[in-house]
């Protein structure tokens, strides 16, 4: 009987609070009432001079949530003892870290150790989407920051995968095919380095010819962009490149997908119906995008007493970090 009482007490004192702890809209209403407005101001300031920040933050948020969940592990710098996610191949062109730092610095002045870096990423991404003309949506907050960032754990779906191959990565995170097609709609404001699609322009799969699924005019245009050998970037939406809309879906239906995965979304029977729906109904895309972003933002979140609230988004408070020689460099590359 005594043992049962102990178990009962442990359940209510330890397990139940963790089970009840969850994300909610307005999490900082009492602890830091200005939290969301401070993040929004930092994003607005950056957007005024750099419209491409929307694409950069969307990419950062996605890359963070798909590795260890949405815990801001992507922000942690390497040390002399360990290499962080930042140094993995897919993350070398992720950018926008300094914007997160700026928002965090402002928050620490007003609400020390209250707002997580993970929530800053999520809020900043939403705010940047709105500024680019995308949907406004409520962001549930209350995430806590992870303490681990390991280069060897980065395994993200690449741009050359088939629809079914890419979907496996999304499915593993609890996302549906509809979620995947919706989230890839973020490419409407994105760019990609030529190295990610140059194989489609001249010698596709060893044929000596361009990818037949790509519009000939687009092939010519991209050859002109990529011909100087410096690996520049090209817009994934050749029409409204900085506006968040459904033009991306219209273009991939017209064989103007820059990345292989983009074009396959329009051609594969698993996803083509969803693409057609979004191409013909902008409001449907806006509604679903907001829903999918909230869903993605819930992947493996740390809540309650798990993780920590970092004071410096680039380093965990759980250990003394010595900066890795490489992590002091700036990130001059555009995000894909």
mmCIF file of C-alpha atoms in Angstrom:
data_model
loop_
_atom_site.group_PDB
_atom_site.id
_atom_site.type_symbol
_atom_site.label_atom_id
_atom_site.label_comp_id
_atom_site.label_asym_id
_atom_site.label_seq_id
_atom_site.Cartn_x
_atom_site.Cartn_y
_atom_site.Cartn_z
ATOM 1 C CA UNK A 1 0.000 0.000 0.000
ATOM 2 C CA UNK A 2 2.820 2.394 0.884
ATOM 3 C CA UNK A 3 4.494 1.680 -2.463
ATOM 4 C CA UNK A 4 1.276 2.489 -4.320
ATOM 5 C CA UNK A 5 1.008 5.800 -2.465
ATOM 6 C CA UNK A 6 4.573 6.725 -3.418
ATOM 7 C CA UNK A 7 3.902 5.958 -7.081
ATOM 8 C CA UNK A 8 0.679 7.970 -6.905
ATOM 9 C CA UNK A 9 2.476 10.972 -5.416
ATOM 10 C CA UNK A 10 5.289 10.750 -7.975
ATOM 11 C CA UNK A 11 2.746 10.748 -10.781
ATOM 12 C CA UNK A 12 1.141 13.978 -9.610
ATOM 13 C CA UNK A 13 4.364 15.750 -8.634
ATOM 14 C CA UNK A 14 6.490 14.796 -11.634
ATOM 15 C CA UNK A 15 4.688 13.092 -14.488
ATOM 16 C CA UNK A 16 1.418 14.996 -14.507
ATOM 17 C CA UNK A 17 2.944 18.509 -14.755
ATOM 18 C CA UNK A 18 5.051 17.342 -17.682
ATOM 19 C CA UNK A 19 2.024 15.827 -19.375
ATOM 20 C CA UNK A 20 -0.030 18.998 -18.896
ATOM 21 C CA UNK A 21 2.727 21.330 -20.003
ATOM 22 C CA UNK A 22 2.112 22.288 -23.611
ATOM 23 C CA UNK A 23 2.354 25.107 -26.075
ATOM 24 C CA UNK A 24 -0.328 27.766 -26.031
ATOM 25 C CA UNK A 25 -1.079 31.040 -27.729
ATOM 26 C CA UNK A 26 -0.105 33.935 -25.469
ATOM 27 C CA UNK A 27 2.269 31.887 -23.321
ATOM 28 C CA UNK A 28 4.268 35.039 -22.457
ATOM 29 C CA UNK A 29 1.232 37.220 -21.676
ATOM 30 C CA UNK A 30 2.213 37.455 -18.020
ATOM 31 C CA UNK A 31 5.930 36.641 -17.912
ATOM 32 C CA UNK A 32 6.922 38.884 -20.852
ATOM 33 C CA UNK A 33 3.942 40.806 -22.299
ATOM 34 C CA UNK A 34 6.033 42.521 -24.980
ATOM 35 C CA UNK A 35 7.720 39.345 -26.204
ATOM 36 C CA UNK A 36 5.945 39.026 -29.540
ATOM 37 C CA UNK A 37 6.069 42.747 -30.314
ATOM 38 C CA UNK A 38 9.824 42.841 -29.633
ATOM 39 C CA UNK A 39 10.456 39.960 -32.037
ATOM 40 C CA UNK A 40 8.182 41.555 -34.619
ATOM 41 C CA UNK A 41 10.073 44.848 -34.420
ATOM 42 C CA UNK A 42 13.399 43.096 -35.040
ATOM 43 C CA UNK A 43 11.962 41.284 -38.059
ATOM 44 C CA UNK A 44 10.387 44.451 -39.454
ATOM 45 C CA UNK A 45 13.698 46.309 -39.183
ATOM 46 C CA UNK A 46 15.513 43.577 -41.119
ATOM 47 C CA UNK A 47 12.745 43.116 -43.692
ATOM 48 C CA UNK A 48 12.872 46.829 -44.519
ATOM 49 C CA UNK A 49 16.374 46.356 -45.954
ATOM 50 C CA UNK A 50 16.354 42.669 -46.886
ATOM 51 C CA UNK A 51 13.190 41.097 -48.316
ATOM 52 C CA UNK A 52 14.979 37.758 -48.641
ATOM 53 C CA UNK A 53 14.922 37.305 -44.856
ATOM 54 C CA UNK A 54 11.532 35.591 -45.169
ATOM 55 C CA UNK A 55 13.051 32.728 -47.146
ATOM 56 C CA UNK A 56 16.027 32.574 -44.792
ATOM 57 C CA UNK A 57 13.863 32.263 -41.670
ATOM 58 C CA UNK A 58 11.542 29.702 -43.256
ATOM 59 C CA UNK A 59 14.578 27.586 -44.049
ATOM 60 C CA UNK A 60 16.074 28.018 -40.583
ATOM 61 C CA UNK A 61 12.789 27.016 -38.924
ATOM 62 C CA UNK A 62 12.428 23.930 -41.127
ATOM 63 C CA UNK A 63 16.033 22.827 -40.623
ATOM 64 C CA UNK A 64 15.702 23.299 -36.877
ATOM 65 C CA UNK A 65 12.456 21.377 -36.444
ATOM 66 C CA UNK A 66 13.586 18.417 -38.563
ATOM 67 C CA UNK A 67 16.620 17.763 -36.329
ATOM 68 C CA UNK A 68 15.848 17.041 -32.656
ATOM 69 C CA UNK A 69 12.570 18.936 -32.995
ATOM 70 C CA UNK A 70 11.908 22.679 -32.719
ATOM 71 C CA UNK A 71 14.442 23.339 -29.955
ATOM 72 C CA UNK A 72 16.773 25.953 -31.516
ATOM 73 C CA UNK A 73 19.599 23.413 -31.697
ATOM 74 C CA UNK A 74 20.485 24.860 -35.101
ATOM 75 C CA UNK A 75 21.557 28.100 -33.386
ATOM 76 C CA UNK A 76 24.254 26.565 -31.180
ATOM 77 C CA UNK A 77 27.817 27.263 -32.259
ATOM 78 C CA UNK A 78 30.490 24.581 -32.451
ATOM 79 C CA UNK A 79 33.041 24.295 -29.672
ATOM 80 C CA UNK A 80 36.575 22.967 -29.521
ATOM 81 C CA UNK A 81 35.055 19.660 -28.372
ATOM 82 C CA UNK A 82 32.058 19.237 -30.651
ATOM 83 C CA UNK A 83 30.793 20.293 -34.054
ATOM 84 C CA UNK A 84 27.243 21.599 -34.119
ATOM 85 C CA UNK A 85 24.448 21.341 -36.691
ATOM 86 C CA UNK A 86 25.591 24.622 -38.237
ATOM 87 C CA UNK A 87 28.598 22.900 -39.807
ATOM 88 C CA UNK A 88 26.627 20.231 -41.650
ATOM 89 C CA UNK A 89 26.424 20.545 -45.420
ATOM 90 C CA UNK A 90 22.704 21.431 -45.618
ATOM 91 C CA UNK A 91 23.141 24.157 -43.000
ATOM 92 C CA UNK A 92 26.191 25.937 -44.374
ATOM 93 C CA UNK A 93 23.961 28.348 -46.289
ATOM 94 C CA UNK A 94 21.376 28.832 -43.547
ATOM 95 C CA UNK A 95 21.410 32.473 -42.507
ATOM 96 C CA UNK A 96 19.548 34.930 -40.298
ATOM 97 C CA UNK A 97 21.331 34.006 -37.069
ATOM 98 C CA UNK A 98 22.193 37.629 -36.327
ATOM 99 C CA UNK A 99 18.492 38.563 -36.474
ATOM 100 C CA UNK A 100 17.689 35.958 -33.820
ATOM 101 C CA UNK A 101 20.602 37.308 -31.742
ATOM 102 C CA UNK A 102 19.243 40.844 -32.044
ATOM 103 C CA UNK A 103 15.751 39.828 -30.947
ATOM 104 C CA UNK A 104 17.160 37.794 -28.055
ATOM 105 C CA UNK A 105 19.322 40.679 -26.872
ATOM 106 C CA UNK A 106 16.310 42.994 -26.839
ATOM 107 C CA UNK A 107 14.223 40.421 -24.962
ATOM 108 C CA UNK A 108 16.909 39.815 -22.348
ATOM 109 C CA UNK A 109 16.901 43.526 -21.489
ATOM 110 C CA UNK A 110 13.178 43.474 -20.806
ATOM 111 C CA UNK A 111 12.511 39.892 -19.682
ATOM 112 C CA UNK A 112 15.746 38.133 -18.645
ATOM 113 C CA UNK A 113 15.724 34.353 -19.115
ATOM 114 C CA UNK A 114 12.042 34.218 -20.032
ATOM 115 C CA UNK A 115 11.733 33.790 -23.802
ATOM 116 C CA UNK A 116 13.286 30.775 -25.501
ATOM 117 C CA UNK A 117 15.358 30.961 -28.650
ATOM 118 C CA UNK A 118 13.112 28.248 -30.119
ATOM 119 C CA UNK A 119 10.084 30.507 -29.730
ATOM 120 C CA UNK A 120 11.983 33.429 -31.240
ATOM 121 C CA UNK A 121 12.653 31.402 -34.409
ATOM 122 C CA UNK A 122 9.003 30.404 -34.657
ATOM 123 C CA UNK A 123 7.646 33.900 -34.048
ATOM 124 C CA UNK A 124 10.174 35.576 -36.345
ATOM 125 C CA UNK A 125 9.337 33.168 -39.157
ATOM 126 C CA UNK A 126 5.618 33.902 -38.829
ATOM 127 C CA UNK A 127 6.235 37.646 -38.768
ATOM 128 C CA UNK A 128 8.432 37.515 -41.867
ATOM 129 C CA UNK A 129 5.789 35.523 -43.772
ATOM 130 C CA UNK A 130 3.177 38.170 -42.927
ATOM 131 C CA UNK A 131 5.466 40.972 -44.094
ATOM 132 C CA UNK A 132 5.949 39.182 -47.416
ATOM 133 C CA UNK A 133 2.191 39.099 -47.950
ATOM 134 C CA UNK A 134 1.516 35.686 -46.460
ATOM 135 C CA UNK A 135 -1.105 34.643 -43.922
ATOM 136 C CA UNK A 136 -1.145 35.924 -40.361
ATOM 137 C CA UNK A 137 -1.671 33.191 -37.801
ATOM 138 C CA UNK A 138 -1.467 32.663 -34.064
ATOM 139 C CA UNK A 139 1.730 30.953 -32.916
ATOM 140 C CA UNK A 140 1.490 28.724 -29.853
ATOM 141 C CA UNK A 141 4.543 29.369 -27.669
ATOM 142 C CA UNK A 142 6.157 27.871 -24.602
ATOM 143 C CA UNK A 143 8.973 25.927 -26.266
ATOM 144 C CA UNK A 144 12.201 25.477 -24.374
ATOM 145 C CA UNK A 145 15.680 25.285 -25.833
ATOM 146 C CA UNK A 146 17.631 22.087 -26.355
ATOM 147 C CA UNK A 147 21.078 21.571 -24.891
ATOM 148 C CA UNK A 148 22.540 19.453 -27.709
ATOM 149 C CA UNK A 149 23.572 20.241 -31.282
ATOM 150 C CA UNK A 150 25.396 17.500 -33.163
ATOM 151 C CA UNK A 151 26.551 17.689 -36.780
ATOM 152 C CA UNK A 152 26.083 13.938 -37.134
ATOM 153 C CA UNK A 153 22.351 14.131 -36.437
ATOM 154 C CA UNK A 154 21.553 16.332 -39.432
ATOM 155 C CA UNK A 155 19.677 14.254 -42.020
ATOM 156 C CA UNK A 156 17.408 16.488 -44.074
ATOM 157 C CA UNK A 157 15.473 15.679 -47.265
ATOM 158 C CA UNK A 158 17.419 16.928 -50.278
ATOM 159 C CA UNK A 159 16.201 18.707 -53.432
ATOM 160 C CA UNK A 160 16.923 15.743 -55.707
ATOM 161 C CA UNK A 161 14.708 13.228 -53.933
ATOM 162 C CA UNK A 162 11.545 11.820 -55.431
ATOM 163 C CA UNK A 163 8.202 12.750 -53.909
ATOM 164 C CA UNK A 164 7.893 9.411 -52.128
ATOM 165 C CA UNK A 165 11.456 9.617 -50.802
ATOM 166 C CA UNK A 166 10.985 13.158 -49.505
ATOM 167 C CA UNK A 167 7.652 12.259 -47.977
ATOM 168 C CA UNK A 168 9.262 9.570 -45.835
ATOM 169 C CA UNK A 169 11.186 12.283 -43.960
ATOM 170 C CA UNK A 170 7.996 14.282 -43.405
ATOM 171 C CA UNK A 171 6.036 11.206 -42.408
ATOM 172 C CA UNK A 172 8.682 10.365 -39.813
ATOM 173 C CA UNK A 173 7.922 13.737 -38.215
ATOM 174 C CA UNK A 174 4.189 13.114 -38.112
ATOM 175 C CA UNK A 175 3.392 15.202 -41.188
ATOM 176 C CA UNK A 176 1.103 14.233 -44.063
ATOM 177 C CA UNK A 177 1.593 14.469 -47.822
ATOM 178 C CA UNK A 178 -0.679 17.520 -47.795
ATOM 179 C CA UNK A 179 1.550 19.075 -45.121
ATOM 180 C CA UNK A 180 4.658 18.430 -47.220
ATOM 181 C CA UNK A 181 3.265 19.951 -50.410
ATOM 182 C CA UNK A 182 1.994 22.909 -48.385
ATOM 183 C CA UNK A 183 5.271 23.553 -46.580
ATOM 184 C CA UNK A 184 7.280 23.321 -49.798
ATOM 185 C CA UNK A 185 5.104 26.203 -50.953
ATOM 186 C CA UNK A 186 7.494 28.318 -48.905
ATOM 187 C CA UNK A 187 9.719 28.062 -51.970
ATOM 188 C CA UNK A 188 7.577 30.837 -53.414
ATOM 189 C CA UNK A 189 10.021 33.252 -51.747
ATOM 190 C CA UNK A 190 13.096 31.016 -51.833
ATOM 191 C CA UNK A 191 16.304 30.732 -53.825
ATOM 192 C CA UNK A 192 18.667 27.871 -54.589
ATOM 193 C CA UNK A 193 22.337 27.780 -55.496
ATOM 194 C CA UNK A 194 23.017 26.606 -59.038
ATOM 195 C CA UNK A 195 24.850 23.548 -57.737
ATOM 196 C CA UNK A 196 21.498 22.144 -56.546
ATOM 197 C CA UNK A 197 19.912 22.094 -59.999
ATOM 198 C CA UNK A 198 22.667 22.536 -62.645
ATOM 199 C CA UNK A 199 22.472 18.842 -63.474
ATOM 200 C CA UNK A 200 19.022 19.441 -64.908
ATOM 201 C CA UNK A 201 20.263 22.080 -67.369
ATOM 202 C CA UNK A 202 22.779 20.328 -69.612
ATOM 203 C CA UNK A 203 23.390 16.657 -68.938
ATOM 204 C CA UNK A 204 20.365 15.321 -67.111
ATOM 205 C CA UNK A 205 21.010 11.768 -65.938
ATOM 206 C CA UNK A 206 23.813 11.376 -68.489
ATOM 207 C CA UNK A 207 21.633 12.116 -71.518
ATOM 208 C CA UNK A 208 23.661 15.139 -72.638
ATOM 209 C CA UNK A 209 20.407 17.096 -72.742
ATOM 210 C CA UNK A 210 18.384 19.187 -70.280
ATOM 211 C CA UNK A 211 15.732 17.606 -68.095
ATOM 212 C CA UNK A 212 12.742 17.177 -70.447
ATOM 213 C CA UNK A 213 10.361 18.036 -67.606
ATOM 214 C CA UNK A 214 11.751 21.606 -67.452
ATOM 215 C CA UNK A 215 10.399 24.416 -69.626
ATOM 216 C CA UNK A 216 12.900 25.237 -72.400
ATOM 217 C CA UNK A 217 12.708 28.953 -71.725
ATOM 218 C CA UNK A 218 13.526 28.399 -68.073
ATOM 219 C CA UNK A 219 16.481 26.202 -69.031
ATOM 220 C CA UNK A 220 17.895 29.020 -71.146
ATOM 221 C CA UNK A 221 17.328 31.580 -68.393
ATOM 222 C CA UNK A 222 18.965 29.443 -65.711
ATOM 223 C CA UNK A 223 21.945 28.661 -67.939
ATOM 224 C CA UNK A 224 22.514 32.391 -68.190
ATOM 225 C CA UNK A 225 22.398 32.771 -64.410
ATOM 226 C CA UNK A 226 24.608 29.779 -63.662
ATOM 227 C CA UNK A 227 27.111 30.141 -66.475
ATOM 228 C CA UNK A 228 29.755 32.195 -64.652
ATOM 229 C CA UNK A 229 30.962 29.344 -62.457
ATOM 230 C CA UNK A 230 30.612 31.145 -59.109
ATOM 231 C CA UNK A 231 27.572 29.126 -57.964
ATOM 232 C CA UNK A 232 25.109 32.033 -57.721
ATOM 233 C CA UNK A 233 21.483 31.651 -56.696
ATOM 234 C CA UNK A 234 18.261 31.625 -58.706
ATOM 235 C CA UNK A 235 14.742 32.328 -57.513
ATOM 236 C CA UNK A 236 12.538 29.273 -57.105
ATOM 237 C CA UNK A 237 9.554 31.421 -58.054
ATOM 238 C CA UNK A 238 10.497 33.259 -61.234
ATOM 239 C CA UNK A 239 7.412 35.481 -61.114
ATOM 240 C CA UNK A 240 6.678 37.082 -57.730
ATOM 241 C CA UNK A 241 10.011 36.236 -56.148
ATOM 242 C CA UNK A 242 9.628 38.182 -52.901
ATOM 243 C CA UNK A 243 5.867 37.902 -52.461
ATOM 244 C CA UNK A 244 4.330 35.064 -50.484
ATOM 245 C CA UNK A 245 1.566 33.775 -52.744
ATOM 246 C CA UNK A 246 0.508 30.667 -54.697
ATOM 247 C CA UNK A 247 2.490 31.536 -57.844
ATOM 248 C CA UNK A 248 4.968 28.747 -57.062
ATOM 249 C CA UNK A 249 2.286 26.146 -57.679
ATOM 250 C CA UNK A 250 1.224 27.779 -60.929
ATOM 251 C CA UNK A 251 4.780 27.708 -62.172
ATOM 252 C CA UNK A 252 5.543 24.091 -61.363
ATOM 253 C CA UNK A 253 2.353 23.110 -63.185
ATOM 254 C CA UNK A 254 3.811 24.960 -66.198
ATOM 255 C CA UNK A 255 7.052 22.918 -65.977
ATOM 256 C CA UNK A 256 8.947 25.796 -64.395
ATOM 257 C CA UNK A 257 10.083 24.058 -61.244
ATOM 258 C CA UNK A 258 13.746 24.882 -60.604
ATOM 259 C CA UNK A 259 14.512 22.064 -58.191
ATOM 260 C CA UNK A 260 13.799 18.469 -59.126
ATOM 261 C CA UNK A 261 11.568 17.939 -56.079
ATOM 262 C CA UNK A 262 9.531 21.054 -56.972
ATOM 263 C CA UNK A 263 8.771 19.809 -60.467
ATOM 264 C CA UNK A 264 7.998 16.312 -59.277
ATOM 265 C CA UNK A 265 5.372 17.675 -56.891
ATOM 266 C CA UNK A 266 3.370 18.764 -59.942
ATOM 267 C CA UNK A 267 3.961 15.536 -61.865
ATOM 268 C CA UNK A 268 3.697 12.794 -59.258
ATOM 269 C CA UNK A 269 0.222 11.321 -58.741
ATOM 270 C CA UNK A 270 0.780 11.391 -54.962
ATOM 271 C CA UNK A 271 1.012 15.177 -54.901
ATOM 272 C CA UNK A 272 -0.273 16.587 -58.202
ATOM 273 C CA UNK A 273 -3.850 16.953 -56.976
ATOM 274 C CA UNK A 274 -2.753 19.065 -54.023
ATOM 275 C CA UNK A 275 -0.598 21.224 -56.295
ATOM 276 C CA UNK A 276 -3.566 21.787 -58.623
ATOM 277 C CA UNK A 277 -5.774 22.793 -55.686
ATOM 278 C CA UNK A 278 -3.292 25.375 -54.438
ATOM 279 C CA UNK A 279 -2.531 26.688 -57.933
ATOM 280 C CA UNK A 280 -6.208 27.449 -58.483
ATOM 281 C CA UNK A 281 -7.111 28.615 -54.980
ATOM 282 C CA UNK A 282 -4.812 31.082 -53.249
ATOM 283 C CA UNK A 283 -6.954 31.234 -50.113
ATOM 284 C CA UNK A 284 -6.806 27.459 -49.723
ATOM 285 C CA UNK A 285 -3.016 27.612 -49.800
ATOM 286 C CA UNK A 286 -2.858 30.463 -47.284
ATOM 287 C CA UNK A 287 -5.130 28.660 -44.847
ATOM 288 C CA UNK A 288 -3.312 25.346 -45.143
ATOM 289 C CA UNK A 289 0.107 26.968 -44.908
ATOM 290 C CA UNK A 290 -0.756 28.555 -41.585
ATOM 291 C CA UNK A 291 -2.038 25.219 -40.286
ATOM 292 C CA UNK A 292 0.993 23.294 -41.532
ATOM 293 C CA UNK A 293 3.430 25.779 -40.002
ATOM 294 C CA UNK A 294 1.770 25.484 -36.607
ATOM 295 C CA UNK A 295 1.861 21.699 -36.938
ATOM 296 C CA UNK A 296 5.532 21.676 -37.908
ATOM 297 C CA UNK A 297 6.283 24.039 -35.032
ATOM 298 C CA UNK A 298 5.020 21.370 -32.622
ATOM 299 C CA UNK A 299 7.506 18.683 -33.697
ATOM 300 C CA UNK A 300 9.232 17.170 -30.645
ATOM 301 C CA UNK A 301 9.039 20.402 -28.657
ATOM 302 C CA UNK A 302 10.540 20.675 -25.191
ATOM 303 C CA UNK A 303 8.097 22.037 -22.621
ATOM 304 C CA UNK A 304 7.666 22.332 -18.877
ATOM 305 C CA UNK A 305 10.984 21.718 -17.167
ATOM 306 C CA UNK A 306 12.673 20.026 -20.128
ATOM 307 C CA UNK A 307 15.625 21.719 -21.787
ATOM 308 C CA UNK A 308 16.434 25.298 -20.777
ATOM 309 C CA UNK A 309 15.967 28.967 -21.622
ATOM 310 C CA UNK A 310 19.254 30.138 -23.127
ATOM 311 C CA UNK A 311 20.501 33.641 -22.427
ATOM 312 C CA UNK A 312 22.725 33.369 -25.487
ATOM 313 C CA UNK A 313 21.074 31.531 -28.368
ATOM 314 C CA UNK A 314 24.461 30.348 -29.633
ATOM 315 C CA UNK A 315 25.430 28.395 -26.516
ATOM 316 C CA UNK A 316 23.736 26.077 -24.051
ATOM 317 C CA UNK A 317 23.738 27.192 -20.433
ATOM 318 C CA UNK A 318 24.226 23.577 -19.336
ATOM 319 C CA UNK A 319 27.947 23.534 -20.033
ATOM 320 C CA UNK A 320 30.889 25.869 -20.394
ATOM 321 C CA UNK A 321 31.399 26.337 -24.122
ATOM 322 C CA UNK A 322 34.643 27.280 -25.824
ATOM 323 C CA UNK A 323 34.078 28.587 -29.320
ATOM 324 C CA UNK A 324 35.292 26.502 -32.220
ATOM 325 C CA UNK A 325 37.742 28.422 -34.464
ATOM 326 C CA UNK A 326 35.360 28.084 -37.422
ATOM 327 C CA UNK A 327 32.247 29.414 -35.685
ATOM 328 C CA UNK A 328 33.537 32.975 -35.416
ATOM 329 C CA UNK A 329 33.195 33.467 -39.151
ATOM 330 C CA UNK A 330 30.254 35.365 -40.583
ATOM 331 C CA UNK A 331 27.650 33.675 -42.772
ATOM 332 C CA UNK A 332 27.836 35.583 -46.058
ATOM 333 C CA UNK A 333 25.976 33.056 -48.174
ATOM 334 C CA UNK A 334 22.346 33.345 -49.115
ATOM 335 C CA UNK A 335 20.049 30.616 -47.857
ATOM 336 C CA UNK A 336 18.493 28.240 -50.360
#
